[in-house]
PDB file of C-alpha atoms in Angstrom:
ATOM      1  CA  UNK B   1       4.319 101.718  36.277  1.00 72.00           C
ATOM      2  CA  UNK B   2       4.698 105.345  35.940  1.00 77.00           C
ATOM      3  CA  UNK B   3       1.545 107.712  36.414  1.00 91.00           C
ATOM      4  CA  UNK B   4       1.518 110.557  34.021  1.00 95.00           C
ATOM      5  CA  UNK B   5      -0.738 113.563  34.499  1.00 96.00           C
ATOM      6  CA  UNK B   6      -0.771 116.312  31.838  1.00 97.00           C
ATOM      7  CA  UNK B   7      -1.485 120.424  32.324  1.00 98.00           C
ATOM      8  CA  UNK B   8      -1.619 123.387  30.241  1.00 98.00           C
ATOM      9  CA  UNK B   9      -3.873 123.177  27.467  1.00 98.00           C
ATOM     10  CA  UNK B  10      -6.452 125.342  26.456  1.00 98.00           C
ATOM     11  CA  UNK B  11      -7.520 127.472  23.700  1.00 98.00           C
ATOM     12  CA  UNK B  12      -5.817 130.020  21.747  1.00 98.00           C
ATOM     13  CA  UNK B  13      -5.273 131.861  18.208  1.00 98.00           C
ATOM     14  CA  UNK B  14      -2.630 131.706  15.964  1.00 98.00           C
ATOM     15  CA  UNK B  15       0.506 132.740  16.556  1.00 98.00           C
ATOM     16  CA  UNK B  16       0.053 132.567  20.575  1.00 98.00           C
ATOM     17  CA  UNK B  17       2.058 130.152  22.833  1.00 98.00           C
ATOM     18  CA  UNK B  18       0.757 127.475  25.434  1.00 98.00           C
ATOM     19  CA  UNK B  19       3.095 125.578  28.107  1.00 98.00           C
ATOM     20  CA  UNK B  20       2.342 121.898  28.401  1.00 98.00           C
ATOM     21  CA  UNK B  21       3.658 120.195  32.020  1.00 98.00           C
ATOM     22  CA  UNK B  22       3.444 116.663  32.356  1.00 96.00           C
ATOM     23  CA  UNK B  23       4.378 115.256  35.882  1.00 94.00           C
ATOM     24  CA  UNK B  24       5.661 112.323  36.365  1.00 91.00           C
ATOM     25  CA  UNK B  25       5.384 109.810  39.208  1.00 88.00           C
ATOM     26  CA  UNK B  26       6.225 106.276  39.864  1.00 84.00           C
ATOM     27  CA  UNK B  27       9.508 105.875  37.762  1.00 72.00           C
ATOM     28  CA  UNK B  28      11.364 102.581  37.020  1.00 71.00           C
ATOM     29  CA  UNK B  29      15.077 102.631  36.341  1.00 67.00           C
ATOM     30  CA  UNK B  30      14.027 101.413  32.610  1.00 70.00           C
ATOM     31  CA  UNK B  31      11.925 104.481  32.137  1.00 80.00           C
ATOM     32  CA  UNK B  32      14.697 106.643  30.096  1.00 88.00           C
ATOM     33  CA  UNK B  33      12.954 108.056  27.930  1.00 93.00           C
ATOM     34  CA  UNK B  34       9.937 110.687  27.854  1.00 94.00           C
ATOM     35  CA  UNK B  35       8.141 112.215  24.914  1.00 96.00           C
ATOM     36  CA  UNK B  36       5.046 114.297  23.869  1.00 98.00           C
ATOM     37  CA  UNK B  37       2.489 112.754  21.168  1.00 98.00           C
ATOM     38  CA  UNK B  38      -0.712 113.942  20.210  1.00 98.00           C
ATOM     39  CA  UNK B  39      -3.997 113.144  18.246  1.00 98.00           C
ATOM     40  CA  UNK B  40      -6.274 115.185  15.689  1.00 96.00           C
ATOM     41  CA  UNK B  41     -10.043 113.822  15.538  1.00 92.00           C
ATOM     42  CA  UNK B  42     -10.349 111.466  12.910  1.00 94.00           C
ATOM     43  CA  UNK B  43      -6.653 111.144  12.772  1.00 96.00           C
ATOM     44  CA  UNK B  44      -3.869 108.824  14.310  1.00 96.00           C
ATOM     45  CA  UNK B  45      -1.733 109.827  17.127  1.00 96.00           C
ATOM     46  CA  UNK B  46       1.729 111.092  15.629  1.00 96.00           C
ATOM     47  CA  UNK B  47       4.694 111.796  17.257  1.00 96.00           C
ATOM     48  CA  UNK B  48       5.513 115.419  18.453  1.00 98.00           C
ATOM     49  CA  UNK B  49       8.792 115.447  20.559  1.00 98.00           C
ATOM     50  CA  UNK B  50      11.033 113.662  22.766  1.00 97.00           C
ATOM     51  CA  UNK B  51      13.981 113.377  24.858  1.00 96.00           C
ATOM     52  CA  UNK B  52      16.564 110.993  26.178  1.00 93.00           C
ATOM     53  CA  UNK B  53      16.703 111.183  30.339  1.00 89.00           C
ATOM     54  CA  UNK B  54      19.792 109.616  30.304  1.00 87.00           C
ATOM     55  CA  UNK B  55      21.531 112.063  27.527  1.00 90.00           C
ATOM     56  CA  UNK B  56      19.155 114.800  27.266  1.00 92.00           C
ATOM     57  CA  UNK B  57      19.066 114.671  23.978  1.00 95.00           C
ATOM     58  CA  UNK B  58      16.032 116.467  21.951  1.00 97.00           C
ATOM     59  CA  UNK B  59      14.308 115.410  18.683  1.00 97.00           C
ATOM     60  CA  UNK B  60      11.052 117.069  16.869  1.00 98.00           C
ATOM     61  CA  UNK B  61       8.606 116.045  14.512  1.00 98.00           C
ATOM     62  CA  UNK B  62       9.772 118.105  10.946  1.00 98.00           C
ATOM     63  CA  UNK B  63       6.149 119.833  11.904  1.00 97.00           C
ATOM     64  CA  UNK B  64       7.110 121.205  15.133  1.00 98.00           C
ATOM     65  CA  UNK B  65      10.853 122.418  14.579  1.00 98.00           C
ATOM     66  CA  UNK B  66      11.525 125.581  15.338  1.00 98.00           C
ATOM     67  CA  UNK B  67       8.754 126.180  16.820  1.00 98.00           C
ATOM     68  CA  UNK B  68       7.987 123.863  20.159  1.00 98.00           C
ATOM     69  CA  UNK B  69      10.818 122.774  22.653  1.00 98.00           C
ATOM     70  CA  UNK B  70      10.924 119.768  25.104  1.00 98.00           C
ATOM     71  CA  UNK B  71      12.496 119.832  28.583  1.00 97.00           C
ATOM     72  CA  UNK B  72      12.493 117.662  31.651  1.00 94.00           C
ATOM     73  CA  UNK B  73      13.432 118.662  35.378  1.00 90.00           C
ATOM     74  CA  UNK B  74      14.322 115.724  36.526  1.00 78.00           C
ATOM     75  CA  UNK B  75      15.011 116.905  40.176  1.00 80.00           C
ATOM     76  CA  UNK B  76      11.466 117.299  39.834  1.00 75.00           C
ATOM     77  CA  UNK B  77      10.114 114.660  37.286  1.00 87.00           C
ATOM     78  CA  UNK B  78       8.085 117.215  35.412  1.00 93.00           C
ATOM     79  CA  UNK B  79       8.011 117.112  31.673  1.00 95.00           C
ATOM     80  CA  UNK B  80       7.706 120.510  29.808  1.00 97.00           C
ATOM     81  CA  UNK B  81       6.289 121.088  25.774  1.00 98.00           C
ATOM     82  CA  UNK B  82       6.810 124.616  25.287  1.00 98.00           C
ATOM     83  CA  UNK B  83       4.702 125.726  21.992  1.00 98.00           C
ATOM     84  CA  UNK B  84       5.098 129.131  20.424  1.00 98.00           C
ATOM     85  CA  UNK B  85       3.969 130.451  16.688  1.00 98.00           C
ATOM     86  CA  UNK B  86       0.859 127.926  17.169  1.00 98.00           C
ATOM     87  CA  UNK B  87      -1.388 127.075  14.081  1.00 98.00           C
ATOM     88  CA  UNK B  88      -4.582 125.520  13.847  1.00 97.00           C
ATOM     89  CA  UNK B  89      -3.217 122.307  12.352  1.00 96.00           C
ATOM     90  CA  UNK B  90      -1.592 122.453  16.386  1.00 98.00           C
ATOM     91  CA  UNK B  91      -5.042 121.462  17.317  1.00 98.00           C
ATOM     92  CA  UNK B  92      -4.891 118.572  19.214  1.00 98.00           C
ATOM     93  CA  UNK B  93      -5.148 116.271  22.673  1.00 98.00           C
ATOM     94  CA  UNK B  94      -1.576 116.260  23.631  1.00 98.00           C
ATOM     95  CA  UNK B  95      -0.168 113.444  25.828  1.00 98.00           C
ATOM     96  CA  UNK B  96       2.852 112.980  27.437  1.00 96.00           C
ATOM     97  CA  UNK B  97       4.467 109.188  27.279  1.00 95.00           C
ATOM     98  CA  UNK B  98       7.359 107.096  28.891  1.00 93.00           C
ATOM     99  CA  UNK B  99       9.411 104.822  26.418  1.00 90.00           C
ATOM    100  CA  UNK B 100      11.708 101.844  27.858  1.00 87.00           C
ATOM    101  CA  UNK B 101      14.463 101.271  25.327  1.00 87.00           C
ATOM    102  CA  UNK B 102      17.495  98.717  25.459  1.00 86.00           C
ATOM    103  CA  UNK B 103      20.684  99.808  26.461  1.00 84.00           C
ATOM    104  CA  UNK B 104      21.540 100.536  22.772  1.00 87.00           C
ATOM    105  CA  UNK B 105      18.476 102.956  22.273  1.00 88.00           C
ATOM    106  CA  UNK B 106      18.588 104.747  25.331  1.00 88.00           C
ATOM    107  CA  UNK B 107      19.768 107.918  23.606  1.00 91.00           C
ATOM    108  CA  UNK B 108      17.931 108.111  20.285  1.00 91.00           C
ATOM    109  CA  UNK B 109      14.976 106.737  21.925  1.00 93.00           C
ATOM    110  CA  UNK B 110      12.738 105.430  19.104  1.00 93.00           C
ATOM    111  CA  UNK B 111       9.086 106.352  19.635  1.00 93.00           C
ATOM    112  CA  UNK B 112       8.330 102.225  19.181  1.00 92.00           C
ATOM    113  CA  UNK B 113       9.835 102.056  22.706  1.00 91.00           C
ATOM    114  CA  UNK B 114       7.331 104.410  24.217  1.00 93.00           C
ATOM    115  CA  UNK B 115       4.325 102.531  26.560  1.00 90.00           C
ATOM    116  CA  UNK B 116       3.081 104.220  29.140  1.00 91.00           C
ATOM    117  CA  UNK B 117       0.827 107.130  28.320  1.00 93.00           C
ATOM    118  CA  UNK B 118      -0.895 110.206  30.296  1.00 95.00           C
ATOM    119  CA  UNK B 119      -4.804 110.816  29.921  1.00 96.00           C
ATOM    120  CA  UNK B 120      -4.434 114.249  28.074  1.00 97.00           C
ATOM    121  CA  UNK B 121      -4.469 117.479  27.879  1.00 98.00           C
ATOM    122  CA  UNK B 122      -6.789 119.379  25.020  1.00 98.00           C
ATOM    123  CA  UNK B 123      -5.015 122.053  23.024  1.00 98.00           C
ATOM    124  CA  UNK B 124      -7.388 124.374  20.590  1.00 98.00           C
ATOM    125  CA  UNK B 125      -5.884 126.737  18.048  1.00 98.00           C
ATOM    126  CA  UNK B 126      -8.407 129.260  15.905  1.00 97.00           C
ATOM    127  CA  UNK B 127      -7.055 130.841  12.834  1.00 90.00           C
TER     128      UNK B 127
END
């Protein structure tokens, strides 16, 4: 079971950046997939970003193109959300997740496949 333990967040205003980390801990060889969700209050948690271990492939939510990137050191199983030109509607606990495709997903990763989840890490934008 992998342990996941999120860093980074805080407050700041419009327009600033934050850098979320994520380390990672406690792998198994299914876990090829890792990804970065978050949750509004009074909203569900949506999908924000994620990439394929295996592939390194990167995909976005349409809300967060351009503007956040994924990476992952795997040498040193840390997980990276780097956030620039944040808005308010940014506001959100952001967690980091593990997904455990099949062999045919293992590239695309679908977020369905993702089960493992971090406790959180609060980011607050003002306008």
């Amino acid at each position: 079971q992998a342990q996941l333990v999120e860093s980074g967040g805080g407050s700041v205003q419009a327009g600033g950046s934050l850098r979320l980390s994520c380390a990672a801990s406690g792998f198994d060889a299914s876990a090829f997939c890792m990804g970065w969700f978050r949750q509004a209050p009074g909203k569900e948690r949506e999908w924000v970003a994620r990439i394929s271990r295996l592939y390194g492939d990167t995909f976005y939510a349409d809300s967060v193109k351009g503007r956040f990137t994924i990476s992952l050191d795997n040498t040193k199983s840390v997980l990276y959300l780097q956030m620039n030109s944040l808005k308010a509607d940014d506001t959100a606990m952001y967690y980091c997740a593990v997904g455990r495709p099949s062999d045919s997903w293992r590239r695309s990763c679908p977020i369905d496949y993702f089960n493992s989840w971090g406790q959180g890490t609060q980011v607050t934008v003002s306008s």
